[in-house]
Amino acid sequence: MSLIFRTRSLIAGLAFLGALECGEVRALDPLLQSFFANHCHDCHGGGVAEGGLDLEATAFDLDAPATFALWERLFDRVAQQQMPPHDANQPTERQRLDFLRSLGDSLRATHAEQKGSVMRRLNRREYTHTLNDLFGTHLDLASRLPEDGLSHEFDNVGETLSVSMVQLERYLESIDAVLESSIATSSEPPRSSIIRASYGDSRDAEKFIGKQWRQLDDGAIVWFKQFGYPSGMIRGSAAPVSGYYDIRVTGYAYQSELPITFSIGSTSFERGGERPTFGYFSMPPLGSEADGGPTTIELRSWVGQRQMIELTPWGLNPSDTHFRKEGIDGYTGPGLAILQVELEGPIVEPFPSKGHHLIYDGLDRREVEPRNPAERRRSQYRPRFEIISTSPRQDAAVSLRRVAQAAFRRSVDLRDLTPFLDLFEQTMSEGGNFDEALRAAVSAIFCSPDFIYLRELPGVLDDHALAARLSYFLTRTAPDVELSSVAGQGRLTADRSELLAQAERLLADERSDRFVIDFTDAWLGLRDIEFTSPDRGLFPEFDPYLQWSMVEETRSFFRELIDKNLPVRNLIRSDFAMINERLAEHYGIVDQRGGRVSGPEIRRVELPEGSLRGGVLSQAAILKVSANGTNTSPVVRGVWVTQRILGVTPAPPPPGVPGVEPDSRGAVTLRQLLEMHRDRDDCRACHALIDPPGFALECFDPIGGYRERFRGLGIGEKVDHEVGGRRVRYVLGPAVDSSGILMDGRSFDGFESFRTHLLEDESAIARAFVGKLLTFATGREPGFSDRDEIERIVLSSAEGQYAVRDLLKQALLSDIFLNK
């Protein structure tokens, strides 16, 4: 019987026995005292404190979080039959159940009293999405705000989301920037223009044509190498103002029968400025279009002011020797030919913006006539506006009610508006005009607790609170018009089918991509994808295209699980992967239906029988964020799997115990060093839990490539291999050992058999996944009193093989989601 199955059986047994209605426990139950005396005190009492635990000196004040966590961990150790150890005096099954019932009742009652007490504020992403959606802006507000605290991997848990004076100042700065960006400063929309630029017409042409670039008869500029210098920045393509632009790139693959992949992004001369990549695209050869001419690739993207378009090819790796000897004009290999780039914009839809309408609809806002009409013809002329009102407070109330309802995510009454109307009048009395006073009041609304915090009162959530929780879960922003209307009619709480219908609608909304991004960023750690830079000497095959593809793979895979309602076991092993040409090359995968995987588009590819790919554990993004760029640590990866996939948070290392550092020479593997570390009594138990998953993943290197031997830069076996036309520098070191023994004694000889063991209890994977979903959805980590409800969710989805979308919907119908 598997360890996880035994744990589930014990929990089911406890549920059958029922829960005692007991209050706060101040003294240790005699039953617990007897259990400890008979089965635990040899190692944890009488002056003996193995692993730092002396039960006789341990308080039973469950109101203290650290003490509660300790007793919860003791409960789990007994439930999972890790304690007492196998060589100690074992309790009978009845004694074990009685112990778990007694301790479990105390833990359950204490947690139930405390779990709804914390208010949750919007985290940086939620705050940014909400303001940008309400006002129609596209501002990076998150970078203005202090970083949010983390509770394990999540940054939207209420207990960690404090507010400081610095944060309040940043909120004021942010809303000022939003108002400045969204309020119309002219009576006419900004003019859209078309900017055309080409490499051949830039001032770089004379310097690089005939050396790094070749110019063709049609005027196209061809390059045959991935850019280093000169870069792919196109001078003359700078956006005059920030905004959305339609970008068109015209060209073709030159001297190639296959398309050539390249990226489109933007850059600037600003030191340390952002260089966003808008995407990767394929440029086909001439003759691919109906007219036989070049191809134009179109996209719409946000381009910052003075940002220039930058193109970067991938897969062009000719030898430098040829260019030195023969020159660029004699080269017959493939290249990317670019005729021109166009930017059309800024695209302003609608004008005025949503934020402008939100504030000024119904008000008489007029442009002030200049004293001299000739001023209008001056390029520096900026019109001024004023609001005409005979009843300022009354007119302001109409505007502020509309703003407050959008900000507070509920209906508002006069009592809600009074502080803001008082501020409006105070500002006017101090010499401000109507517009200035109105803006001050609007700013105050968006700095008030009713906006910054989600209003969730203890107990069953009302319709507006439920709408907000659902919306921030699945679209990461405030409820839209339809959801707010449904909430206003009381239909979410009256009819659970309406709640599910709204959830289905939001999952189909394009904004649900934010849920996929934010949830995978937190749960799977994708936010750390750029935290490390792989050593180029050890991993020369790593490039920006690979990293971009890594992230897209994991997000697309999770989206596929939701959209197709696939069983949760696919997290561990799937018969398909979501990949493109870059990942297919990295993984050595051939499409079983059509041979070569070509192009940058992420698509579903069926995997051959026995493939190590499929599932999240073998995805390159996961393997990169759980490594440090130079080597891998079974401990780090083991903690990652244990916490994020199995839902078990390992205990922190004892104080004063040093970490295990890898041998920089590569002569000794980290596994060998861990064997010595695990001999310590205070380290053995935790490492028995976390090391085996890490050992299983040792067959994958820090960038997700499969390996049978470690790489090093010192002494080792030389490798006769080239990457990008250059010989590799790394050498091969010791062989990789991916075998191990799980905590319950089952052994595995490698990654594949490890996955098989994990799938012996699919309910454990589902249980952990539901816990992560509910943490993200509610802003609260499920605790001891939530265990029965999570078990109910999992059991209700068993018949459908724990399908991911079904689990999500059952989570929405749970008491955990519906209650504060």
Coordinates of C-alpha atoms in Angstrom, one line a residue, residues 261-264 276-281 526 529-530 542-556 578-583 599-602 620-621 624:
T261 CA 12.5 32.3 -37.9
F262 CA 13.1 35.7 -36.4
S263 CA 11.9 37.8 -33.5
I264 CA 10.2 41.2 -33.6
P276 CA 10.6 43.6 -25.1
T277 CA 10.1 40.8 -27.5
F278 CA 6.7 40.9 -29.2
G279 CA 7.0 37.4 -30.6
Y280 CA 8.7 35.0 -33.0
F281 CA 7.7 34.6 -36.6
L526 CA 7.9 30.9 -13.9
I529 CA 12.7 32.3 -15.4
E530 CA 15.2 35.3 -15.7
F542 CA 20.9 28.4 -24.6
D543 CA 19.6 31.5 -26.3
P544 CA 16.7 34.0 -25.9
Y545 CA 14.5 32.1 -28.4
L546 CA 14.8 28.9 -26.2
Q547 CA 13.9 30.8 -23.1
W548 CA 10.9 32.5 -24.7
S549 CA 9.8 29.0 -26.0
M550 CA 10.3 27.5 -22.6
V551 CA 7.8 29.8 -20.9
E552 CA 5.3 29.6 -23.8
E553 CA 5.4 25.8 -23.6
T554 CA 4.5 25.6 -19.9
R555 CA 1.7 28.2 -20.2
S556 CA 0.3 26.6 -23.3
M578 CA 3.2 21.8 -26.5
I579 CA 6.3 22.8 -28.4
N580 CA 7.7 24.6 -31.4
E581 CA 10.8 24.1 -33.6
R582 CA 13.2 25.4 -30.9
L583 CA 11.9 23.1 -28.2
G599 CA 8.1 27.3 -37.1
P600 CA 7.9 29.2 -33.9
E601 CA 4.2 28.6 -33.2
I602 CA 3.6 26.5 -30.1
A620 CA 12.6 23.1 -19.7
A621 CA 11.1 26.2 -17.9
K624 CA 15.6 26.0 -15.4

